[in-house]
mmCIF file of C-alpha atoms in Angstrom:
data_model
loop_
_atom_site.group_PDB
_atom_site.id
_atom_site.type_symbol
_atom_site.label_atom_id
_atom_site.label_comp_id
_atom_site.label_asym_id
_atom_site.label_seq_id
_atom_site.Cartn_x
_atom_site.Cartn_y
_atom_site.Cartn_z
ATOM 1 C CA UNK A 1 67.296 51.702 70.213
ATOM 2 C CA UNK A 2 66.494 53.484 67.004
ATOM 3 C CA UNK A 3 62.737 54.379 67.033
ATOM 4 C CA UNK A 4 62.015 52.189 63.829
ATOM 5 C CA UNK A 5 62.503 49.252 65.327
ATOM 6 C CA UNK A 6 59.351 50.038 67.283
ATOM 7 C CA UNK A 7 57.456 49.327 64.032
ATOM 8 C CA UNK A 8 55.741 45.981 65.361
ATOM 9 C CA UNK A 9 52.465 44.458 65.256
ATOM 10 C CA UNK A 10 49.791 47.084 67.325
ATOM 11 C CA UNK A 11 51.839 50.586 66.890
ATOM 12 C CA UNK A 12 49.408 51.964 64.830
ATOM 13 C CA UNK A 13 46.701 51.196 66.318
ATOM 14 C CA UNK A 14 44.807 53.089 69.819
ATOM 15 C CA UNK A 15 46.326 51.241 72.650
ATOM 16 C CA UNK A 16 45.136 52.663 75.843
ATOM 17 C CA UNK A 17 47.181 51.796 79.249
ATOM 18 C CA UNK A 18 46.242 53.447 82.323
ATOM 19 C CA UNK A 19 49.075 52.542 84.050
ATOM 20 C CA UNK A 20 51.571 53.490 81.597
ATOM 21 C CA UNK A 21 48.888 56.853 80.628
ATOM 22 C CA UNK A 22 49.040 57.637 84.079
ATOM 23 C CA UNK A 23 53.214 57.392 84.101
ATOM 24 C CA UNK A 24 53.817 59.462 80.724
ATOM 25 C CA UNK A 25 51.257 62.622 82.295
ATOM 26 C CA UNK A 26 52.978 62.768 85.750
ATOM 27 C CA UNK A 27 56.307 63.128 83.720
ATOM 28 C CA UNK A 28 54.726 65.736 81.446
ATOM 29 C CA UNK A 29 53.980 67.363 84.836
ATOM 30 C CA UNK A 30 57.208 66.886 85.945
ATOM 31 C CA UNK A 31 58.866 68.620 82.733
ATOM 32 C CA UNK A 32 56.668 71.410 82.289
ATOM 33 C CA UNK A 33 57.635 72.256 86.296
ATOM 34 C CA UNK A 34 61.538 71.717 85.240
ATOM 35 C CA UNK A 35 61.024 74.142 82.437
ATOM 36 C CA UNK A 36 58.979 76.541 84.034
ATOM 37 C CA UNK A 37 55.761 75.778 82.066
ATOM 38 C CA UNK A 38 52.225 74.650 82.761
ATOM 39 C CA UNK A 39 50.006 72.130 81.175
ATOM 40 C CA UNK A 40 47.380 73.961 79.309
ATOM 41 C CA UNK A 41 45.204 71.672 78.131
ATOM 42 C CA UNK A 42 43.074 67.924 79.066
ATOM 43 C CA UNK A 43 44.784 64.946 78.626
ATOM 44 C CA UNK A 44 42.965 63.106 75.187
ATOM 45 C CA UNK A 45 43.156 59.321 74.773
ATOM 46 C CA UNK A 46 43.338 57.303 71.987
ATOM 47 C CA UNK A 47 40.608 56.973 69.955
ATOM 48 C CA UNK A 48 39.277 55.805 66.979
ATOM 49 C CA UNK A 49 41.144 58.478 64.173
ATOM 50 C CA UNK A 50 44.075 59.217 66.653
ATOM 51 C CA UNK A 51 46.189 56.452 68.223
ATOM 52 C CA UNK A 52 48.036 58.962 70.820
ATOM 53 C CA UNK A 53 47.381 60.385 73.774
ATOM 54 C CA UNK A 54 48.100 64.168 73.564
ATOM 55 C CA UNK A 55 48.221 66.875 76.064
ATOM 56 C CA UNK A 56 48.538 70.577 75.749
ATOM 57 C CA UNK A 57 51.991 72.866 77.051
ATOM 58 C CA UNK A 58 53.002 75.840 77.214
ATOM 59 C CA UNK A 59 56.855 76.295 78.101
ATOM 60 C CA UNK A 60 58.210 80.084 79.434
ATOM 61 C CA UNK A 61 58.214 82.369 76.374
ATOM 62 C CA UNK A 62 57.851 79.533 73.956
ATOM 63 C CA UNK A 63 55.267 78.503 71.327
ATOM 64 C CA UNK A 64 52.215 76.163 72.402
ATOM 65 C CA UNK A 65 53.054 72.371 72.204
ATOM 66 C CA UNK A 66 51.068 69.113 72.254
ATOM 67 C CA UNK A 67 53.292 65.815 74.238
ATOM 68 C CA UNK A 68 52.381 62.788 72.790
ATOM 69 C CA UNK A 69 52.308 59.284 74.210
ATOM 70 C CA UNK A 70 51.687 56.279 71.641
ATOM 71 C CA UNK A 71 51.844 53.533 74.769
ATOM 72 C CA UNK A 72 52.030 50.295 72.600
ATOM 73 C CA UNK A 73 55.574 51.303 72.744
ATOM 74 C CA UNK A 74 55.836 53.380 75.254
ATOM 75 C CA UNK A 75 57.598 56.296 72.840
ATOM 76 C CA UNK A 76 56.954 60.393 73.498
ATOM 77 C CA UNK A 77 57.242 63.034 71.076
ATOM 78 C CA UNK A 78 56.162 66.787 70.579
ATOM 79 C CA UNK A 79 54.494 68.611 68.181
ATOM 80 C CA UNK A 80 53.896 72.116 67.731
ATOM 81 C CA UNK A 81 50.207 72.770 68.633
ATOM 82 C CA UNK A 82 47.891 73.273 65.509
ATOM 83 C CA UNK A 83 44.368 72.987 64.441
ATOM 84 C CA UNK A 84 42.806 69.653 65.611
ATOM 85 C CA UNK A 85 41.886 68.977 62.431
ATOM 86 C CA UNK A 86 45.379 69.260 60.502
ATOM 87 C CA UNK A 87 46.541 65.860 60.272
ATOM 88 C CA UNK A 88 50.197 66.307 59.513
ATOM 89 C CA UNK A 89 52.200 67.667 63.323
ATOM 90 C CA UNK A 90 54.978 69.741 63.217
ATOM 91 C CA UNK A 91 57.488 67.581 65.314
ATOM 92 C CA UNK A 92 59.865 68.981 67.761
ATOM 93 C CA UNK A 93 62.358 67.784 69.437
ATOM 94 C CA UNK A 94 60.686 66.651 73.300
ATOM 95 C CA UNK A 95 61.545 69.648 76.029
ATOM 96 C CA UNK A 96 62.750 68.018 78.837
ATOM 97 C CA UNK A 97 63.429 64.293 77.525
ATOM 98 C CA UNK A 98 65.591 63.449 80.032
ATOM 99 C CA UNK A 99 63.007 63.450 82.707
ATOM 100 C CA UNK A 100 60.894 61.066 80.423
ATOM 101 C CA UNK A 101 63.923 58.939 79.955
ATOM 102 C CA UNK A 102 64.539 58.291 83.224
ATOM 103 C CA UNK A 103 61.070 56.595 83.759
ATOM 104 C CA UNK A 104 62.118 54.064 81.358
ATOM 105 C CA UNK A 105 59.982 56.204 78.422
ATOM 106 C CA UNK A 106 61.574 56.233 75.236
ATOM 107 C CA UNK A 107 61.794 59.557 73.438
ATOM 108 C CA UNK A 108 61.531 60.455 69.896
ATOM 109 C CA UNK A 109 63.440 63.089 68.239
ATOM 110 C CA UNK A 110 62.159 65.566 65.775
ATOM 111 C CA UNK A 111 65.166 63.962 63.081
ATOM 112 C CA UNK A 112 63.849 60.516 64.295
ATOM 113 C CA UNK A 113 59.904 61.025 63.459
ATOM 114 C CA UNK A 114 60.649 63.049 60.038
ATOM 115 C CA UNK A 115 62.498 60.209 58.560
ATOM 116 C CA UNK A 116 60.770 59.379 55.230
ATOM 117 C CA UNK A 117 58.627 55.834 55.534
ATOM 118 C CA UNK A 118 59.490 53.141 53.038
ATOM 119 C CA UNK A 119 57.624 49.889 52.682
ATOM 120 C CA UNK A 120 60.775 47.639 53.900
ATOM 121 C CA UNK A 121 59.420 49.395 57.410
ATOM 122 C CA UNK A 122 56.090 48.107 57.276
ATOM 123 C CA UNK A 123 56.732 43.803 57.752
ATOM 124 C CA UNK A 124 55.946 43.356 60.922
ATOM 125 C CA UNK A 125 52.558 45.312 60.989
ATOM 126 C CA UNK A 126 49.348 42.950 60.621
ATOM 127 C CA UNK A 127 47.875 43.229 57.415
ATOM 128 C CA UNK A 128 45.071 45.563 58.684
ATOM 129 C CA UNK A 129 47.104 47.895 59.930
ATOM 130 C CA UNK A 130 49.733 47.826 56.106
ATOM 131 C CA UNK A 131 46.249 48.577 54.507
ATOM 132 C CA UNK A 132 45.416 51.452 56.546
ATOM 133 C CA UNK A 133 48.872 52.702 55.797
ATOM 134 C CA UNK A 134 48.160 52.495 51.899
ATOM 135 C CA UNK A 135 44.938 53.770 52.126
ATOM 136 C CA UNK A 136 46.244 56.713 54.413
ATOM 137 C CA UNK A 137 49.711 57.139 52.810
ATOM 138 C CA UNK A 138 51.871 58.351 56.126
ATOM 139 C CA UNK A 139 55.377 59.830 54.289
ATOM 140 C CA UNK A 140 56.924 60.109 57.513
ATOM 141 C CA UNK A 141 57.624 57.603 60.792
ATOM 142 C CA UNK A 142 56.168 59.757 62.590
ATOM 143 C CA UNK A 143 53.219 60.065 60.915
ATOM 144 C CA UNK A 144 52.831 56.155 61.252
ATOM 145 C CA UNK A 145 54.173 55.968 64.984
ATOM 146 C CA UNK A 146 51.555 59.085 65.991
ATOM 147 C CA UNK A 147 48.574 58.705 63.499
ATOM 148 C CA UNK A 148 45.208 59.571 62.339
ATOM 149 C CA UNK A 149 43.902 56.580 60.962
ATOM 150 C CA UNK A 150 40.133 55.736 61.166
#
């Protein structure tokens, strides 16, 4: 399934899911162990201004990365790990996506979340969430998918 037809009623918004929270971090685990990496940072929920949870990695001899969870769709992705208060990620392609996959996680691909946004993609989203996306002005799926809205 291509990751824009995830664009439903809810995605943008902070869905928190212990269940499915608890799921995406034991895979992160999981991966980071697979690649010889460690989880370097606290998991943070959603929240009002993020609608992701995000957790810190650090893969042998590569750069920092955050793993992202948005669980209203149960879709991962990874960013490069930057200043908390830089709103636009750096996508990358998900180390280890396999392992994710197999839990029945979907996984985003860097390609996938830096497709440009049009407005055709935006129906099915109440109309709270199509004004937060004018006032915010996402260019990118994955800037709608893993957002910053307040």
């Amino acid at each position: 399934m291509e990751i824009i037809h995830l664009l439903q009623a809810g995605v943008t918004r902070p869905h928190l899911d212990p269940a499915a929270g608890a799921a995406w971090l034991a895979m992160v685990y999981d991966s980071a162990r697979a690649l010889h990496g460690v989880v370097t940072t606290s998991v943070e929920e959603p929240t009002v201004g993020r609608n992701h949870y995000r957790v810190g990695v650090r893969l042998r001899d590569a750069k920092p990365l955050s793993i992202l969870f948005n669980a209203a769709v149960f879709l991962v992705a990874a960013a490069e790990q930057q200043d908390p208060h830089m709103i636009n990620l750096v996508f990358v392609d998900v180390p280890g996506g396999d392992i994710y996959r197999r839990t029945g996680l979907r996984v985003a691909t860097r390609a996938e979340l830096n497709q440009p946004l049009h407005e055709r993609h935006l129906h099915l989203l109440t109309e709270d969430e199509r004004r937060d996306v004018a006032y915010h002005q996402p260019s990118r799926l994955g800037d709608l998918l893993f957002n910053w809205f307040d």
